[in-house]
Short mmCIF file of C-alpha atoms and ligand atoms in Angstrom, two decimals:
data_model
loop_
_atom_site.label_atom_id
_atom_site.label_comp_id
_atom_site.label_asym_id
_atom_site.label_seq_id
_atom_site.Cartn_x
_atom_site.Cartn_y
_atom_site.Cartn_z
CA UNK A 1 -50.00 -26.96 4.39
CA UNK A 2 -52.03 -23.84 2.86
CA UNK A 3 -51.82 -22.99 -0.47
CA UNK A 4 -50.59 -20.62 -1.20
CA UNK A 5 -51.62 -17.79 -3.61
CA UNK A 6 -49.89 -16.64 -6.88
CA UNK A 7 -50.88 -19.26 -9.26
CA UNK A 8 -54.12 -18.81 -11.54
CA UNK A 9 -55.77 -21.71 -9.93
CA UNK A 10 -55.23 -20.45 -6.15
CA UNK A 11 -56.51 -17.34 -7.22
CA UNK A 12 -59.51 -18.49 -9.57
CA UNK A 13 -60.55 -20.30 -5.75
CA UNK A 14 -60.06 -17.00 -4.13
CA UNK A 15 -62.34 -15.16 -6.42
CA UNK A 16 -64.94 -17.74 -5.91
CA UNK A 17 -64.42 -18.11 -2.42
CA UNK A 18 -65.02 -14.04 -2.62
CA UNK A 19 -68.02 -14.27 -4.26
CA UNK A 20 -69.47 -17.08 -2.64
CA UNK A 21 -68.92 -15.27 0.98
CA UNK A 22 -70.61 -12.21 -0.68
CA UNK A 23 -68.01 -9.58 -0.68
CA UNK A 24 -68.25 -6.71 -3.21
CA UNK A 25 -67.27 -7.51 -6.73
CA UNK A 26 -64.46 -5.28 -5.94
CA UNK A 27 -62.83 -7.47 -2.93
CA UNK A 28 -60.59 -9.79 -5.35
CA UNK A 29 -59.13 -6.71 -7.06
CA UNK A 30 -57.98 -4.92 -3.68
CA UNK A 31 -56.77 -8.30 -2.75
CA UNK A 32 -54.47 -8.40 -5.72
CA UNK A 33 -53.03 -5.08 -5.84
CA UNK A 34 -51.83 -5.63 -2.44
CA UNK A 35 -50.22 -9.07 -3.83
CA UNK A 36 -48.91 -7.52 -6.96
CA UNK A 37 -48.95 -3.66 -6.85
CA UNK A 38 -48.46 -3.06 -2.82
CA UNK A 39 -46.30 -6.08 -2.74
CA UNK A 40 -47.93 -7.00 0.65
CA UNK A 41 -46.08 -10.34 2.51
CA UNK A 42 -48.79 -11.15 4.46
CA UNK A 43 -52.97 -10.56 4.93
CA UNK A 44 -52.25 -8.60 7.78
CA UNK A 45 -50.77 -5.73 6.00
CA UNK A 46 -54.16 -5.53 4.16
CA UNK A 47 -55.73 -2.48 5.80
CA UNK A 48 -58.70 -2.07 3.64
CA UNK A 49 -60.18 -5.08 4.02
CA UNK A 50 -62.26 -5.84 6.94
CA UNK A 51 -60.23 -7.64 9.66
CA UNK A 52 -62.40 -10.60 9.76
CA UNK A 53 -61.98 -11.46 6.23
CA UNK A 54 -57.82 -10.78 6.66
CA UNK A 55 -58.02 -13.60 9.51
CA UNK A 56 -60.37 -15.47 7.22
CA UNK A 57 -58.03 -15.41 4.20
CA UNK A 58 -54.86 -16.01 6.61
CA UNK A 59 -56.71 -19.21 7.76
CA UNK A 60 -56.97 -20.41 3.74
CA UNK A 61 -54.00 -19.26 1.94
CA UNK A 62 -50.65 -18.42 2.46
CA UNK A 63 -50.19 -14.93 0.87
CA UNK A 64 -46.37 -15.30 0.59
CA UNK A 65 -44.50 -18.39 0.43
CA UNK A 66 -41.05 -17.60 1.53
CA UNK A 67 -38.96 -16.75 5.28
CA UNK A 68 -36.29 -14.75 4.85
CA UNK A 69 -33.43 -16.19 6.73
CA UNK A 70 -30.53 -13.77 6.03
CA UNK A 71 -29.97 -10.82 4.25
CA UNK A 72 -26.53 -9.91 2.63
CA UNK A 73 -25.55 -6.63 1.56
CA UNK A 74 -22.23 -5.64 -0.80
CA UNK A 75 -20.48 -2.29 -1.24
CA UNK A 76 -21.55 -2.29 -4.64
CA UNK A 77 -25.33 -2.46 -3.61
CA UNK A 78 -25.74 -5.90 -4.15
CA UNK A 79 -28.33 -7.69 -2.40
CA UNK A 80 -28.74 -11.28 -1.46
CA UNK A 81 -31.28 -13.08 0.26
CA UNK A 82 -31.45 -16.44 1.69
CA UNK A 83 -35.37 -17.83 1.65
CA UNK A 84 -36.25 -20.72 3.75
CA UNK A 85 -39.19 -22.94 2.17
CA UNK A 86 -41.96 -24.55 3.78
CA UNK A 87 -40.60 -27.91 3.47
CA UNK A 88 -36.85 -26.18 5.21
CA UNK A 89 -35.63 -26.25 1.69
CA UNK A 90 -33.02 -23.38 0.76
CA UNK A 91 -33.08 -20.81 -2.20
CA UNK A 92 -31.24 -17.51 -2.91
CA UNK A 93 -32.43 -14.29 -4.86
CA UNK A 94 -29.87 -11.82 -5.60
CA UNK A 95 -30.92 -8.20 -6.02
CA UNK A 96 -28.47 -5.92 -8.28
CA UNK A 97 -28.51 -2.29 -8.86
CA UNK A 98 -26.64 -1.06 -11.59
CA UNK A 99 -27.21 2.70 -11.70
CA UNK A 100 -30.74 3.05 -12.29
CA UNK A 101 -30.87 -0.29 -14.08
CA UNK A 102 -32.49 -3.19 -10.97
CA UNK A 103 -32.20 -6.79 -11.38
CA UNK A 104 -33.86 -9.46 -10.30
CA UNK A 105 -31.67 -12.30 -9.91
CA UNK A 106 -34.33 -15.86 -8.70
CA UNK A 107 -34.31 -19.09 -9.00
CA UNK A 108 -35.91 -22.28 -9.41
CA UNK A 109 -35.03 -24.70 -7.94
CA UNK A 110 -33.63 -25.80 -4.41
CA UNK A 111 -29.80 -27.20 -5.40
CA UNK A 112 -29.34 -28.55 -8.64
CA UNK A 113 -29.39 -32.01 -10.65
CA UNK A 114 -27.14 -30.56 -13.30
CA UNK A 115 -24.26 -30.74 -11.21
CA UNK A 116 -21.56 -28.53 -13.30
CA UNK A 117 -18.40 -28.72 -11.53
CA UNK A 118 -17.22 -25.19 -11.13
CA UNK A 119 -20.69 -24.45 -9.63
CA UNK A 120 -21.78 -24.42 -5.70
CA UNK A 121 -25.17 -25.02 -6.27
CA UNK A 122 -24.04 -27.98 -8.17
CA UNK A 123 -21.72 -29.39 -6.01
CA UNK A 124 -24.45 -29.08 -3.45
CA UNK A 125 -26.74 -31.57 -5.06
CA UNK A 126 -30.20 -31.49 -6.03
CA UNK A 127 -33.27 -30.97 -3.56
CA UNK A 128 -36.34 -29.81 -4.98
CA UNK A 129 -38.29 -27.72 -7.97
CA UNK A 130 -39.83 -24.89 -6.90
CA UNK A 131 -43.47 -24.13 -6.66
CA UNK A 132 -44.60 -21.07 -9.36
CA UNK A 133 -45.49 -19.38 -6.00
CA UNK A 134 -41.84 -19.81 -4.82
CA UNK A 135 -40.83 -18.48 -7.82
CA UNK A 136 -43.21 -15.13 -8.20
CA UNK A 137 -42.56 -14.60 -4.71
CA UNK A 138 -38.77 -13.87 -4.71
CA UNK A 139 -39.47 -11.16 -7.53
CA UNK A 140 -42.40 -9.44 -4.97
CA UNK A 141 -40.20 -9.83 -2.03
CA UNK A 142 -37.22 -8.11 -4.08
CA UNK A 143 -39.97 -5.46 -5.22
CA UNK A 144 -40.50 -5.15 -1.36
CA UNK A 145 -36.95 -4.22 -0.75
CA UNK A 146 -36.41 -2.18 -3.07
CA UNK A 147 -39.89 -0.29 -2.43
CA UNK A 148 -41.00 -0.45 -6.11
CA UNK A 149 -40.97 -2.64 -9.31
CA UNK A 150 -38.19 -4.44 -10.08
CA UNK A 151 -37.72 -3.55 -14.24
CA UNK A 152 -35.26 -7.11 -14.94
CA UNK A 153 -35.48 -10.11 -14.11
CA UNK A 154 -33.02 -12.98 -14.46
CA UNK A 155 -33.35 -16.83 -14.03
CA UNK A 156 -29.85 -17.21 -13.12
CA UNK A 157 -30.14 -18.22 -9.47
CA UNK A 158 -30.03 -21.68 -8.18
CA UNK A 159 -31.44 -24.37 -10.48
CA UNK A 160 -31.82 -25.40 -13.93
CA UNK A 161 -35.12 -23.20 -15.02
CA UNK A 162 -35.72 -25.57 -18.43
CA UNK A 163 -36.13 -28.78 -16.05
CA UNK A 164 -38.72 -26.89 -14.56
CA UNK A 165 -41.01 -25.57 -17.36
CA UNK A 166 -44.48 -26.90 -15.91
CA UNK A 167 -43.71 -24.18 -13.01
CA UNK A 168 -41.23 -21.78 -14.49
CA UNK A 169 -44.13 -20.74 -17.47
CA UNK A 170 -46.96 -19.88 -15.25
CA UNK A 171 -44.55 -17.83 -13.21
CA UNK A 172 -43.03 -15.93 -15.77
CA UNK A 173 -46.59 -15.40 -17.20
CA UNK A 174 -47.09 -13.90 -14.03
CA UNK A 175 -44.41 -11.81 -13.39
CA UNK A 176 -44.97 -10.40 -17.08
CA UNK A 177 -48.98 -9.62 -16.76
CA UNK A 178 -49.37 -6.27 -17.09
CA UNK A 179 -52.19 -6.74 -14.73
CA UNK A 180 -49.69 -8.26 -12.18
CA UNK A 181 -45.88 -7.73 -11.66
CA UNK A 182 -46.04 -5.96 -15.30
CA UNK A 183 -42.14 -7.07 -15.89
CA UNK A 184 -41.89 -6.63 -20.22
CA UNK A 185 -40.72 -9.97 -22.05
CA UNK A 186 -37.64 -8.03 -22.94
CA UNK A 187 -36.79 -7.70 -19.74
CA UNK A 188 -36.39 -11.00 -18.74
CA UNK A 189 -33.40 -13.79 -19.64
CA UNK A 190 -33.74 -17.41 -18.94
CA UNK A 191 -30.38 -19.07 -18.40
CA UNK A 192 -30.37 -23.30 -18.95
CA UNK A 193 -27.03 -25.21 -19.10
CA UNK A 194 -28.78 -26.21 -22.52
CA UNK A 195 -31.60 -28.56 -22.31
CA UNK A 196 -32.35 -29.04 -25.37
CA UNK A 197 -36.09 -30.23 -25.17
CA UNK A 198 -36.55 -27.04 -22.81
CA UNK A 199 -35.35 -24.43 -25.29
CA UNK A 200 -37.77 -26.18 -27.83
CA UNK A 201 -40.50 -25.62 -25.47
CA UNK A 202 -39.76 -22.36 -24.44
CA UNK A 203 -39.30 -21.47 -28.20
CA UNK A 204 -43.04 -22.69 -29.14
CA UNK A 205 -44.54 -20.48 -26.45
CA UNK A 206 -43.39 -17.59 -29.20
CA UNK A 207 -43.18 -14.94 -25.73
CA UNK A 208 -39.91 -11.99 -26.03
CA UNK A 209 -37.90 -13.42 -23.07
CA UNK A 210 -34.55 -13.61 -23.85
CA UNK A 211 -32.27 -17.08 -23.38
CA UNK A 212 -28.84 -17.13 -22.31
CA UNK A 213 -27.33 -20.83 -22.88
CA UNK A 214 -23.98 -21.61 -20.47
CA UNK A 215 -22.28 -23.37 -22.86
CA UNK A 216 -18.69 -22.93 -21.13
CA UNK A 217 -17.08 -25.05 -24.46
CA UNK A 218 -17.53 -25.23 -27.81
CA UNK A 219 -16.12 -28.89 -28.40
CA UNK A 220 -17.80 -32.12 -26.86
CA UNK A 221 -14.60 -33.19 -25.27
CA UNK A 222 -14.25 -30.89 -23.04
CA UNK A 223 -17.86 -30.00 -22.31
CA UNK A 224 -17.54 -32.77 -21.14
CA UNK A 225 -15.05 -32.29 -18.05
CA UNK A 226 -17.44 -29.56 -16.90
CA UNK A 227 -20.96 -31.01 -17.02
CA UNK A 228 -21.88 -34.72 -16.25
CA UNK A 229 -23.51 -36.77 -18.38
CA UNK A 230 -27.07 -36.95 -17.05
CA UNK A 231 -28.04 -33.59 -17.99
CA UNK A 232 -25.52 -32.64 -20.74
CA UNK A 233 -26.84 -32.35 -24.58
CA UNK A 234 -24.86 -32.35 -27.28
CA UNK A 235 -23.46 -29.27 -28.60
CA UNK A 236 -24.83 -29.72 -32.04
CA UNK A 237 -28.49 -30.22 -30.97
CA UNK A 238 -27.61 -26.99 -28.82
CA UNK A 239 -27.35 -25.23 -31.46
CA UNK A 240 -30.04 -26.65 -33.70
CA UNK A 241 -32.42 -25.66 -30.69
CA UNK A 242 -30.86 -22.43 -30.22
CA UNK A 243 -31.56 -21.65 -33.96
CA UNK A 244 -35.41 -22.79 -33.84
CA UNK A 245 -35.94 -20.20 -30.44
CA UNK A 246 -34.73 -17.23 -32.69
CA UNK A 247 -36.60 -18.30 -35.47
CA UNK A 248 -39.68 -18.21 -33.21
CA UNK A 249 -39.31 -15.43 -31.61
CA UNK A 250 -36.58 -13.30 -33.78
CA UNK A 251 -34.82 -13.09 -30.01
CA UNK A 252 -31.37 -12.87 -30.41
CA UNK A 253 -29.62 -15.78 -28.04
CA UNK A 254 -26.68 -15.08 -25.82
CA UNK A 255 -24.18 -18.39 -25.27
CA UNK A 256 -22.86 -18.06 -21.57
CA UNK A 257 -19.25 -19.05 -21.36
CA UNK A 258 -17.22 -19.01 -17.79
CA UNK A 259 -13.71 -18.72 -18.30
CA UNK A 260 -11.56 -21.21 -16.22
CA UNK A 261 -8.05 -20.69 -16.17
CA UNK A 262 -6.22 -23.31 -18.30
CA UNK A 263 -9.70 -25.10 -18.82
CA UNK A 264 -11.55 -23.32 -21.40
CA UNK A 265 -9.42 -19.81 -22.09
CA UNK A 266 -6.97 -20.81 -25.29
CA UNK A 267 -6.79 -18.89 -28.37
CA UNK A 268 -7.64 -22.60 -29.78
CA UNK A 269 -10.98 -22.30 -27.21
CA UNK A 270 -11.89 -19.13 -28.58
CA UNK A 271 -11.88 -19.49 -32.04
CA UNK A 272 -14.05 -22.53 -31.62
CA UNK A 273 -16.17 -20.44 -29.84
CA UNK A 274 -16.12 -17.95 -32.23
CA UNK A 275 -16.90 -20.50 -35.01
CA UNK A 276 -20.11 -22.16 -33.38
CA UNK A 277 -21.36 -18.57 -31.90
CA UNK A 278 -21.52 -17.39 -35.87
CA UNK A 279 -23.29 -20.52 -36.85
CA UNK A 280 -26.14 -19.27 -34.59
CA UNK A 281 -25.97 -15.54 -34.46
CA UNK A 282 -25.44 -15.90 -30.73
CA UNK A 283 -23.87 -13.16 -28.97
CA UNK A 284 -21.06 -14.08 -25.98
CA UNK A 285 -21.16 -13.31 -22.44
CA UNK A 286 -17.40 -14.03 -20.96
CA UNK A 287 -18.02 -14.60 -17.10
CA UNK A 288 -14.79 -14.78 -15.21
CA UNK A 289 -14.94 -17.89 -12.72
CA UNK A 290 -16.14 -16.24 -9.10
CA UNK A 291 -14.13 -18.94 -6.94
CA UNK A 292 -16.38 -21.40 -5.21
CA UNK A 293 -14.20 -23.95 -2.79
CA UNK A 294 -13.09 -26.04 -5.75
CA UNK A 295 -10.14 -26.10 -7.75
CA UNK A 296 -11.29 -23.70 -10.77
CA UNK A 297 -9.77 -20.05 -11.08
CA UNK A 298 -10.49 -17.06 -13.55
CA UNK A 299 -8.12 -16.40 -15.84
CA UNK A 300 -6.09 -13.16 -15.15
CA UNK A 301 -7.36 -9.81 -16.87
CA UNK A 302 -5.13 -10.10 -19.54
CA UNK A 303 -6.42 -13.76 -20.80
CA UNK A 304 -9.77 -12.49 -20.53
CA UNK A 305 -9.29 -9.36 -22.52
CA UNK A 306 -7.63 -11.07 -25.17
CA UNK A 307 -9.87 -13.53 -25.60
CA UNK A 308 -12.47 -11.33 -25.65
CA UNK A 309 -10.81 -9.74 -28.28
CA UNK A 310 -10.49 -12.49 -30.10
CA UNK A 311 -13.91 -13.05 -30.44
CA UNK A 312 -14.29 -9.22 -31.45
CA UNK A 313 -11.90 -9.55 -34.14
CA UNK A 314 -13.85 -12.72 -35.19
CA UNK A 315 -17.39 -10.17 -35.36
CA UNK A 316 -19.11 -11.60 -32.75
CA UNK A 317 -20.84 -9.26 -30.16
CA UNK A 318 -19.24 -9.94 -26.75
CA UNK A 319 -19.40 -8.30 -23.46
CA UNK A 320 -17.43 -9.51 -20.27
CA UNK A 321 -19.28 -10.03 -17.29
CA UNK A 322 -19.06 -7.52 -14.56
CA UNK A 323 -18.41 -9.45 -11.17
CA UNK A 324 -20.70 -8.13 -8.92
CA UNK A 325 -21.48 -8.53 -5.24
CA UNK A 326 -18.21 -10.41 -4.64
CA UNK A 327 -17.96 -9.40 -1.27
CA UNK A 328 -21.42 -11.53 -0.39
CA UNK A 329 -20.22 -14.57 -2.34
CA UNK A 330 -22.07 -13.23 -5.28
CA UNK A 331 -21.76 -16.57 -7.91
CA UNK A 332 -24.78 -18.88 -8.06
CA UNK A 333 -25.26 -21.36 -4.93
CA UNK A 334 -22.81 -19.84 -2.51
CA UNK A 335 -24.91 -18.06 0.20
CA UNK A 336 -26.09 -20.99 0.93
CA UNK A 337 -23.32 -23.28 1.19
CA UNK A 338 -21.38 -20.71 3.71
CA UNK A 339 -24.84 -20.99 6.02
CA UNK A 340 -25.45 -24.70 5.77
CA UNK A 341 -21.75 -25.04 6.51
CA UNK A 342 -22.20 -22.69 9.05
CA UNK A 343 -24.51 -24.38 11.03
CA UNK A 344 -23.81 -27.82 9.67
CA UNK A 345 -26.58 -28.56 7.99
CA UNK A 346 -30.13 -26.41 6.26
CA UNK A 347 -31.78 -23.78 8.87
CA UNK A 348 -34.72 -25.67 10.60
CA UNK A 349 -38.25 -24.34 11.63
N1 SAH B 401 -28.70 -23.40 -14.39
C1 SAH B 401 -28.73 -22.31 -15.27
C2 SAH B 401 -29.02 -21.00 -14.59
C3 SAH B 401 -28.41 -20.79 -13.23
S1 SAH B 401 -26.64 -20.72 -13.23
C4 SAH B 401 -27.46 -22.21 -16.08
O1 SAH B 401 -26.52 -22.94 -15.80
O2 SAH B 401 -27.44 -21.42 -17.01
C5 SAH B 401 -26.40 -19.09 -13.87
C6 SAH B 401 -25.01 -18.83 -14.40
O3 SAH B 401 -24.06 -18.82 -13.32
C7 SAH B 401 -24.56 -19.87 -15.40
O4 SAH B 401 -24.11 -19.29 -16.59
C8 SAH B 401 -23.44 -20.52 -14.64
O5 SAH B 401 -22.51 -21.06 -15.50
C9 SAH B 401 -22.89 -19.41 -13.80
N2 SAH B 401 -22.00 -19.88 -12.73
C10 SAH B 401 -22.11 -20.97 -11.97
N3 SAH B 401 -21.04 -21.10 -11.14
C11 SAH B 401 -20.23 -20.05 -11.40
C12 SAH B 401 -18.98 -19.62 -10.88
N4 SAH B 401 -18.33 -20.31 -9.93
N5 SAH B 401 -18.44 -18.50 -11.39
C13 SAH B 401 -19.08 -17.79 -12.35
N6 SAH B 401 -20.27 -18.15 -12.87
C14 SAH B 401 -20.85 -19.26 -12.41
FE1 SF4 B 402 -27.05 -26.08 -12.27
FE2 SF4 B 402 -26.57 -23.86 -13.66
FE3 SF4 B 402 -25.07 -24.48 -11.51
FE4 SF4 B 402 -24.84 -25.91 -13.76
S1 SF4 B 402 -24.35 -23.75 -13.50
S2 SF4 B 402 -25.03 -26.74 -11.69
S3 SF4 B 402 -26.94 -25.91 -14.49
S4 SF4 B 402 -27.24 -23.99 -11.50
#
């Protein structure tokens, strides 16, 4: 298989492979404002290079990583998009327009090993990590759609983005080069079900990216109904980590919490909640359960709003997730599920 591009390695080869051919010093910069600035998906699009060299580079590298294998749209704007890997793996990028506000929604990795259970993409198992190519390339593909830079990005797709540092970091150094995809720190949120060597790491790199932590409970026991053991850390050292990440990088950190109905969505449930979210500083993000084909429900309006209200009262900054792209089985994992079910199993070459 070709390399392909979008990682500082492939493309400290293609600037020596430039030079030693000979082409003008200037032939590695055209080639990555197409990548990066023209958001080009393959060599071919490259007009202003010399058609030789296009076939050339075609032969070498692999200019974009992903094949788009469907394309969903929602009233509301939404945008999801099924990629097919190299390997026939699946992933999904979501692309949300909020007003003026676009967000990239990506992820990274193919299924899951986390396995939460109110989750498609966990129920469907783990297959891969993603490559940092596979990652940077759903962001320029979403730029393509959209015809210009996407301004947010979120690592809230499929896959748990902390068990995936070693090619999560070079992408998100990527997307964030002003010299590349130019997204600001601010502007981008990693999500982990709470991995708690992973926030550590992410914490020493000292960078402005936000983290979002899905903690879903705020007592062991029944964090424990909703997360298997393999991958589930203790609240405690949750929060210990969550503390070091604003301490080095004076980011404020959001805890994630889905409401289930009759799971996690007592008064008792919130003020725990409230409790451990003032030990940290955290803010709350209330997501209403988007039903997946198990047995877990949102709460009805009212339950959320009072709950979120009881947080309020308790002076912690919450906001309530808007559900968005419903119609396109917006939630994490589910694309995917209805096309492998639809054909019975992953697309094929
Ligand atoms: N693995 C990471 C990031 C991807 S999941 C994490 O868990 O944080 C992104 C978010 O989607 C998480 O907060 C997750 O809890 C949420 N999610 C998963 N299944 C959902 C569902 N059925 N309804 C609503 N949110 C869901
Ligand atoms: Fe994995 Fe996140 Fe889904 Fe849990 S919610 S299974 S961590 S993708």
């Amino acid at each position: 298989m070709k390399p392909a591009l979008k990682s500082a390695e492939e493309e400290t080869r293609l600037r020596d492979w430039l030079t030693a051919r000979g082409e003008p010093a200037f032939r590695f910069g055209q080639v990555q404002s197409w990548l990066y600035r023209r958001y080009a998906l393959g060599f071919d699009r490259m007009v202003n290079l010399p058609l030789s060299l296009r076939r050339e580079l075609a032969d070498r590298w692999q200019a974009f990583s992903l094949v788009l294998e469907q394309e969903l749209s929602a009233p509301d704007g939404t945008r999801k998009f099924l990629f097919r890997l190299a390997d026939g793996a699946c992933i999904e990028s979501v692309l949300i327009r909020s007003g003026k506000r676009t967000t990239a929604c990506i992820s990274t990795q193919a299924g899951c090993p986390v396995g939460c259970v109110f989750c498609a993409t966990g129920r469907a198992g783990f297959v891969r990590d993603l490559r940092t190519a596979e990652i940077v390339d759903q962001v320029v593909f979403l730029c393509n759609a959209l015809n210009e830079r996407v301004r947010n990005v979120v690592v809230m797709g499929m896959g748990e983005p902390l068990l995936n540092l070693s090619e999560l970091i070079p992408a998100l150094e990527c997307l964030c080069d002003p010299g590349r995809l130019g997204v600001g720190d601010r502007h981008v949120t990693v999500s982990t079900s709470g991995i708690v060597p992973g926030i550590i790491e992410l914490a020493r790199f000292r960078r402005q990216w936000n983290l979002a932590v899905s903690l879903h409970a705020a007592t062991e026991a029944l964090r424990r109904r909703l997360i298997p053991a393999g991958h589930r850390h203790p609240i405690a050292e949750i929060a210990d980590a969550c503390r070091t990440y604003r301490a080095e990088t004076r980011r404020i950190v959001t805890f994630e919490y889905v409401l289930l109905a009759g799971i996690n969505d007592s008064d008792r449930d919130c003020r725990a909640l409230a409790d451990l979210s003032r030990g940290v500083g955290a803010k709350v993000n209330l997501i209403p359960c988007n039903r997946t084909e198990g047995r877990f429900l949102s709460p009805p309006r009212s339950r959320i709003d009072r709950f979120a209200a009881g947080l309020r009262y308790a002076g912690i900054a919450v906001s309530v997730r808007q559900s968005r792209g419903q119609a396109i089985q917006g939630a994490c994992g589910q694309l995917h599920r209805v096309f492998a079910g639809s054909s019975g199993q992953t697309p094929e070459d």
